[in-house]
Amino acid sequence: ILNDILDFSKIDAGQMSLEHIPFSLPEILDSVIGIYSVEAASRGLSLAWHPENTIPEHVCGDPVRLQQILSFLISNAIKFTKTGGIEIRIRCHPNPDPKLTGLSFTVADSGIGISDDKLEMIFQPFVQAESSTTRKYGGTGLGLAIVNRLVNLLGGRLWVESQVGAGTKFHFSINIELAERPATVKIQ
C-alpha cells in the first residue's frame, strides 16, 4: 500500500522518471507470467500470453514500468476471477516512424465483471467499483489510477470493456522504440 501511495504521489507531482533502455519484450512477458502463474494455478485458473502477430524481440523503453502495468492488471484479474482464466494478448501495429512500433495489450479475465455505470470511476484514486469490493477482495483503489497514469506517461492510453458475470478486458496501447541492439537488461 505504501509503495502504491508513493508511486501515485510521484506521478501526481510529475516526479516519476522513465527509463529508456533496451530490453527483451518476450522476457518481460514471460517474467510477469512466471510471477503470477503459481497464484493462478493455486486458484485453478489458467494464465497465458499470446502474441496475435509477430512482436519485436528487442525494444527500448522502461521495462520496469511496463512490468508494473502488466503485473497490476494480471494481479487484479486473478483477484476477481473464480473460474476460467486470464489471457494476455499482444498485438503489434505499424507506426509511420520506422524506429517505432505500436503495441496493444489486452488482459482478459473470466471474472465477476464491472457494471457499465462503474467503468469510468474505476480509474479514479481510492475508488472501487462497489463498496463491498473492498471488504470482500481488499485493495486501496489506487492500482488502476496508477496504471492509467503510467500508461499515459508512456504516451499511451488505457480503456476497459466489461460485462457483469462474464469478465473484463483491460486494453492499453503504447508506441515503443525498436532496439537496434540486443537487450542488455533482464528484469526479475
PDB file of C-alpha atoms in Angstrom:
ATOM      1  CA  ILE A   1       0.000   0.000   0.000  1.00  0.00           C
ATOM      2  CA  LEU A   2       2.820   2.372   0.877  1.00  0.00           C
ATOM      3  CA  ASN A   3       4.525   1.761  -2.484  1.00  0.00           C
ATOM      4  CA  ASP A   4       1.215   2.452  -4.271  1.00  0.00           C
ATOM      5  CA  ILE A   5       0.800   5.735  -2.406  1.00  0.00           C
ATOM      6  CA  LEU A   6       4.402   6.744  -3.110  1.00  0.00           C
ATOM      7  CA  ASP A   7       4.100   5.878  -6.817  1.00  0.00           C
ATOM      8  CA  PHE A   8       0.803   7.743  -7.082  1.00  0.00           C
ATOM      9  CA  SER A   9       2.306  10.799  -5.333  1.00  0.00           C
ATOM     10  CA  LYS A  10       5.401  10.782  -7.577  1.00  0.00           C
ATOM     11  CA  ILE A  11       3.285  10.567 -10.725  1.00  0.00           C
ATOM     12  CA  ASP A  12       0.884  13.229  -9.447  1.00  0.00           C
ATOM     13  CA  ALA A  13       3.786  15.573  -8.657  1.00  0.00           C
ATOM     14  CA  GLY A  14       5.393  14.987 -12.057  1.00  0.00           C
ATOM     15  CA  GLN A  15       8.419  13.369 -10.389  1.00  0.00           C
ATOM     16  CA  MET A  16       8.155   9.902 -11.922  1.00  0.00           C
ATOM     17  CA  SER A  17      11.095   9.409 -14.245  1.00  0.00           C
ATOM     18  CA  LEU A  18      11.049   6.870 -17.052  1.00  0.00           C
ATOM     19  CA  GLU A  19      13.991   4.799 -18.223  1.00  0.00           C
ATOM     20  CA  HIS A  20      14.860   4.397 -21.870  1.00  0.00           C
ATOM     21  CA  ILE A  21      16.888   1.201 -22.126  1.00  0.00           C
ATOM     22  CA  PRO A  22      16.891  -1.846 -24.418  1.00  0.00           C
ATOM     23  CA  PHE A  23      15.040  -4.914 -23.166  1.00  0.00           C
ATOM     24  CA  SER A  24      13.506  -8.133 -24.406  1.00  0.00           C
ATOM     25  CA  LEU A  25       9.731  -7.843 -24.683  1.00  0.00           C
ATOM     26  CA  PRO A  26       9.157 -11.643 -24.561  1.00  0.00           C
ATOM     27  CA  GLU A  27      11.345 -11.876 -21.432  1.00  0.00           C
ATOM     28  CA  ILE A  28       9.237  -9.227 -19.685  1.00  0.00           C
ATOM     29  CA  LEU A  29       6.051 -11.087 -20.591  1.00  0.00           C
ATOM     30  CA  ASP A  30       7.481 -14.453 -19.506  1.00  0.00           C
ATOM     31  CA  SER A  31       8.694 -12.890 -16.249  1.00  0.00           C
ATOM     32  CA  VAL A  32       5.291 -11.423 -15.383  1.00  0.00           C
ATOM     33  CA  ILE A  33       3.517 -14.691 -16.225  1.00  0.00           C
ATOM     34  CA  GLY A  34       6.066 -16.564 -14.104  1.00  0.00           C
ATOM     35  CA  ILE A  35       5.404 -14.308 -11.127  1.00  0.00           C
ATOM     36  CA  TYR A  36       1.638 -14.915 -11.187  1.00  0.00           C
ATOM     37  CA  SER A  37       1.388 -18.458 -12.568  1.00  0.00           C
ATOM     38  CA  VAL A  38       1.673 -20.119  -9.145  1.00  0.00           C
ATOM     39  CA  GLU A  39      -1.082 -17.937  -7.677  1.00  0.00           C
ATOM     40  CA  ALA A  40      -3.315 -18.531 -10.698  1.00  0.00           C
ATOM     41  CA  ALA A  41      -2.708 -22.298 -10.593  1.00  0.00           C
ATOM     42  CA  SER A  42      -3.438 -22.410  -6.843  1.00  0.00           C
ATOM     43  CA  ARG A  43      -6.863 -20.934  -7.643  1.00  0.00           C
ATOM     44  CA  GLY A  44      -7.433 -23.357 -10.535  1.00  0.00           C
ATOM     45  CA  LEU A  45      -7.089 -20.592 -13.147  1.00  0.00           C
ATOM     46  CA  SER A  46      -5.236 -20.672 -16.445  1.00  0.00           C
ATOM     47  CA  LEU A  47      -2.799 -17.859 -17.199  1.00  0.00           C
ATOM     48  CA  ALA A  48      -1.035 -17.374 -20.534  1.00  0.00           C
ATOM     49  CA  TRP A  49       0.131 -14.760 -23.008  1.00  0.00           C
ATOM     50  CA  HIS A  50      -0.365 -14.955 -26.743  1.00  0.00           C
ATOM     51  CA  PRO A  51       1.004 -12.709 -29.463  1.00  0.00           C
ATOM     52  CA  GLU A  52      -1.682 -12.069 -32.084  1.00  0.00           C
ATOM     53  CA  ASN A  53       1.028 -11.396 -34.667  1.00  0.00           C
ATOM     54  CA  THR A  54       4.810 -11.071 -34.700  1.00  0.00           C
ATOM     55  CA  ILE A  55       6.021  -8.894 -31.846  1.00  0.00           C
ATOM     56  CA  PRO A  56       9.514  -7.386 -31.711  1.00  0.00           C
ATOM     57  CA  GLU A  57      12.091  -9.274 -29.685  1.00  0.00           C
ATOM     58  CA  HIS A  58      14.024  -6.185 -28.574  1.00  0.00           C
ATOM     59  CA  VAL A  59      12.657  -2.739 -27.790  1.00  0.00           C
ATOM     60  CA  CYS A  60      13.784   0.386 -25.915  1.00  0.00           C
ATOM     61  CA  GLY A  61      11.710   1.875 -23.159  1.00  0.00           C
ATOM     62  CA  ASP A  62      11.002   1.422 -19.472  1.00  0.00           C
ATOM     63  CA  PRO A  63      10.780  -2.311 -18.735  1.00  0.00           C
ATOM     64  CA  VAL A  64      10.084  -1.757 -15.031  1.00  0.00           C
ATOM     65  CA  ARG A  65       7.019   0.423 -15.708  1.00  0.00           C
ATOM     66  CA  LEU A  66       5.719  -1.939 -18.396  1.00  0.00           C
ATOM     67  CA  GLN A  67       6.137  -4.833 -15.981  1.00  0.00           C
ATOM     68  CA  GLN A  68       4.387  -2.809 -13.260  1.00  0.00           C
ATOM     69  CA  ILE A  69       1.392  -2.125 -15.521  1.00  0.00           C
ATOM     70  CA  LEU A  70       1.067  -5.752 -16.598  1.00  0.00           C
ATOM     71  CA  SER A  71       1.625  -7.031 -13.045  1.00  0.00           C
ATOM     72  CA  PHE A  72      -1.154  -4.935 -11.601  1.00  0.00           C
ATOM     73  CA  LEU A  73      -3.639  -5.826 -14.353  1.00  0.00           C
ATOM     74  CA  ILE A  74      -2.861  -9.553 -14.062  1.00  0.00           C
ATOM     75  CA  SER A  75      -2.955  -9.492 -10.253  1.00  0.00           C
ATOM     76  CA  ASN A  76      -6.314  -7.724 -10.368  1.00  0.00           C
ATOM     77  CA  ALA A  77      -7.651 -10.216 -12.917  1.00  0.00           C
ATOM     78  CA  ILE A  78      -6.636 -13.129 -10.687  1.00  0.00           C
ATOM     79  CA  LYS A  79      -8.200 -11.462  -7.641  1.00  0.00           C
ATOM     80  CA  PHE A  80     -11.581 -11.045  -9.339  1.00  0.00           C
ATOM     81  CA  THR A  81     -11.724 -14.385 -11.186  1.00  0.00           C
ATOM     82  CA  LYS A  82     -13.048 -17.553  -9.550  1.00  0.00           C
ATOM     83  CA  THR A  83     -13.149 -19.900 -12.561  1.00  0.00           C
ATOM     84  CA  GLY A  84     -11.683 -19.931 -16.039  1.00  0.00           C
ATOM     85  CA  GLY A  85      -8.580 -17.895 -16.557  1.00  0.00           C
ATOM     86  CA  ILE A  86      -6.648 -14.864 -17.591  1.00  0.00           C
ATOM     87  CA  GLU A  87      -5.244 -14.302 -21.048  1.00  0.00           C
ATOM     88  CA  ILE A  88      -2.809 -11.616 -22.130  1.00  0.00           C
ATOM     89  CA  ARG A  89      -2.901 -10.744 -25.832  1.00  0.00           C
ATOM     90  CA  ILE A  90      -0.296  -8.591 -27.551  1.00  0.00           C
ATOM     91  CA  ARG A  91      -0.628  -7.100 -30.995  1.00  0.00           C
ATOM     92  CA  CYS A  92       1.970  -5.152 -32.949  1.00  0.00           C
ATOM     93  CA  HIS A  93       0.827  -2.215 -35.126  1.00  0.00           C
ATOM     94  CA  PRO A  94       2.829  -0.362 -37.763  1.00  0.00           C
ATOM     95  CA  ASN A  95       3.916   3.161 -36.954  1.00  0.00           C
ATOM     96  CA  PRO A  96       4.680   5.922 -39.501  1.00  0.00           C
ATOM     97  CA  ASP A  97       8.050   6.345 -37.762  1.00  0.00           C
ATOM     98  CA  PRO A  98      10.185   3.331 -38.778  1.00  0.00           C
ATOM     99  CA  LYS A  99      12.035   3.483 -35.431  1.00  0.00           C
ATOM    100  CA  LEU A 100       8.790   2.915 -33.507  1.00  0.00           C
ATOM    101  CA  THR A 101       6.157   0.232 -33.336  1.00  0.00           C
ATOM    102  CA  GLY A 102       2.729   0.321 -31.781  1.00  0.00           C
ATOM    103  CA  LEU A 103       1.899  -2.317 -29.200  1.00  0.00           C
ATOM    104  CA  SER A 104      -1.584  -3.127 -27.926  1.00  0.00           C
ATOM    105  CA  PHE A 105      -2.036  -5.262 -24.831  1.00  0.00           C
ATOM    106  CA  THR A 106      -5.226  -6.886 -23.570  1.00  0.00           C
ATOM    107  CA  VAL A 107      -5.556  -8.530 -20.168  1.00  0.00           C
ATOM    108  CA  ALA A 108      -8.818 -10.500 -20.309  1.00  0.00           C
ATOM    109  CA  ASP A 109     -10.380 -12.457 -17.469  1.00  0.00           C
ATOM    110  CA  SER A 110     -13.499 -14.534 -16.939  1.00  0.00           C
ATOM    111  CA  GLY A 111     -14.175 -12.882 -13.588  1.00  0.00           C
ATOM    112  CA  ILE A 112     -17.006 -11.016 -11.907  1.00  0.00           C
ATOM    113  CA  GLY A 113     -17.050  -8.097 -14.346  1.00  0.00           C
ATOM    114  CA  ILE A 114     -17.879  -4.440 -13.791  1.00  0.00           C
ATOM    115  CA  SER A 115     -21.220  -2.779 -14.424  1.00  0.00           C
ATOM    116  CA  ASP A 116     -21.378  -0.128 -17.169  1.00  0.00           C
ATOM    117  CA  ASP A 117     -22.186   2.665 -14.739  1.00  0.00           C
ATOM    118  CA  LYS A 118     -18.976   1.977 -12.771  1.00  0.00           C
ATOM    119  CA  LEU A 119     -16.491   1.691 -15.656  1.00  0.00           C
ATOM    120  CA  GLU A 120     -15.318   5.323 -15.712  1.00  0.00           C
ATOM    121  CA  MET A 121     -14.983   5.686 -11.969  1.00  0.00           C
ATOM    122  CA  ILE A 122     -12.583   2.747 -11.518  1.00  0.00           C
ATOM    123  CA  PHE A 123      -9.682   4.878 -12.790  1.00  0.00           C
ATOM    124  CA  GLN A 124     -10.214   7.442 -10.014  1.00  0.00           C
ATOM    125  CA  PRO A 125      -7.875   7.231  -6.993  1.00  0.00           C
ATOM    126  CA  PHE A 126      -9.212   5.452  -3.893  1.00  0.00           C
ATOM    127  CA  VAL A 127     -12.339   4.285  -5.761  1.00  0.00           C
ATOM    128  CA  GLN A 128     -13.511   0.735  -6.348  1.00  0.00           C
ATOM    129  CA  ALA A 129     -16.479  -0.360  -8.433  1.00  0.00           C
ATOM    130  CA  GLU A 130     -18.582  -1.417  -5.454  1.00  0.00           C
ATOM    131  CA  SER A 131     -18.268  -0.580  -1.767  1.00  0.00           C
ATOM    132  CA  SER A 132     -18.469  -4.282  -0.973  1.00  0.00           C
ATOM    133  CA  THR A 133     -15.406  -4.910  -3.164  1.00  0.00           C
ATOM    134  CA  THR A 134     -13.006  -3.550  -0.545  1.00  0.00           C
ATOM    135  CA  ARG A 135     -14.484  -5.757   2.163  1.00  0.00           C
ATOM    136  CA  LYS A 136     -14.539  -8.891   0.011  1.00  0.00           C
ATOM    137  CA  TYR A 137     -11.374  -8.531  -2.104  1.00  0.00           C
ATOM    138  CA  GLY A 138      -9.245  -5.906  -0.339  1.00  0.00           C
ATOM    139  CA  GLY A 139      -7.219  -3.211  -2.033  1.00  0.00           C
ATOM    140  CA  THR A 140      -6.908   0.552  -1.810  1.00  0.00           C
ATOM    141  CA  GLY A 141      -8.479   1.627  -5.078  1.00  0.00           C
ATOM    142  CA  LEU A 142      -5.164   3.130  -6.201  1.00  0.00           C
ATOM    143  CA  GLY A 143      -3.938   0.443  -8.590  1.00  0.00           C
ATOM    144  CA  LEU A 144      -5.968   1.306 -11.674  1.00  0.00           C
ATOM    145  CA  ALA A 145      -5.339   5.020 -11.145  1.00  0.00           C
ATOM    146  CA  ILE A 146      -1.590   4.285 -11.079  1.00  0.00           C
ATOM    147  CA  VAL A 147      -1.822   2.038 -14.145  1.00  0.00           C
ATOM    148  CA  ASN A 148      -3.773   4.698 -16.043  1.00  0.00           C
ATOM    149  CA  ARG A 149      -1.211   7.365 -15.214  1.00  0.00           C
ATOM    150  CA  LEU A 150       1.742   5.094 -16.056  1.00  0.00           C
ATOM    151  CA  VAL A 151       0.220   4.259 -19.435  1.00  0.00           C
ATOM    152  CA  ASN A 152      -0.264   7.996 -20.031  1.00  0.00           C
ATOM    153  CA  LEU A 153       3.379   8.653 -19.051  1.00  0.00           C
ATOM    154  CA  LEU A 154       4.409   6.076 -21.658  1.00  0.00           C
ATOM    155  CA  GLY A 155       2.396   8.073 -24.217  1.00  0.00           C
ATOM    156  CA  GLY A 156      -0.395   5.526 -24.449  1.00  0.00           C
ATOM    157  CA  ARG A 157      -3.976   5.074 -23.442  1.00  0.00           C
ATOM    158  CA  LEU A 158      -5.914   2.613 -21.267  1.00  0.00           C
ATOM    159  CA  TRP A 159      -9.536   1.522 -21.638  1.00  0.00           C
ATOM    160  CA  VAL A 160     -11.795  -1.219 -20.357  1.00  0.00           C
ATOM    161  CA  GLU A 161     -14.650  -3.417 -21.571  1.00  0.00           C
ATOM    162  CA  SER A 162     -16.640  -5.478 -19.118  1.00  0.00           C
ATOM    163  CA  GLN A 163     -19.830  -7.379 -18.562  1.00  0.00           C
ATOM    164  CA  VAL A 164     -21.078  -8.315 -15.111  1.00  0.00           C
ATOM    165  CA  GLY A 165     -20.654 -12.040 -14.593  1.00  0.00           C
ATOM    166  CA  ALA A 166     -18.783 -12.532 -17.870  1.00  0.00           C
ATOM    167  CA  GLY A 167     -15.400 -10.933 -17.257  1.00  0.00           C
ATOM    168  CA  THR A 168     -13.343  -7.868 -18.011  1.00  0.00           C
ATOM    169  CA  LYS A 169     -10.841  -6.819 -20.662  1.00  0.00           C
ATOM    170  CA  PHE A 170      -8.331  -4.091 -19.897  1.00  0.00           C
ATOM    171  CA  HIS A 171      -6.641  -2.761 -23.026  1.00  0.00           C
ATOM    172  CA  PHE A 172      -3.711  -0.425 -23.330  1.00  0.00           C
ATOM    173  CA  SER A 173      -1.690   0.731 -26.287  1.00  0.00           C
ATOM    174  CA  ILE A 174       1.714   2.378 -26.458  1.00  0.00           C
ATOM    175  CA  ASN A 175       4.301   3.272 -29.074  1.00  0.00           C
ATOM    176  CA  ILE A 176       7.728   1.884 -28.327  1.00  0.00           C
ATOM    177  CA  GLU A 177      11.122   2.260 -29.938  1.00  0.00           C
ATOM    178  CA  LEU A 178      12.594  -0.735 -31.695  1.00  0.00           C
ATOM    179  CA  ALA A 179      16.019  -1.631 -30.285  1.00  0.00           C
ATOM    180  CA  GLU A 180      18.960  -1.550 -32.642  1.00  0.00           C
ATOM    181  CA  ARG A 181      20.922  -3.976 -30.477  1.00  0.00           C
ATOM    182  CA  PRO A 182      20.008  -6.936 -28.282  1.00  0.00           C
ATOM    183  CA  ALA A 183      18.620  -6.263 -24.853  1.00  0.00           C
ATOM    184  CA  THR A 184      21.215  -5.736 -22.141  1.00  0.00           C
ATOM    185  CA  VAL A 185      18.894  -5.631 -19.159  1.00  0.00           C
ATOM    186  CA  LYS A 186      16.982  -8.503 -17.626  1.00  0.00           C
ATOM    187  CA  ILE A 187      14.084  -7.822 -15.283  1.00  0.00           C
ATOM    188  CA  GLN A 188      13.448 -10.214 -12.424  1.00  0.00           C
TER     189      GLN A 188
END
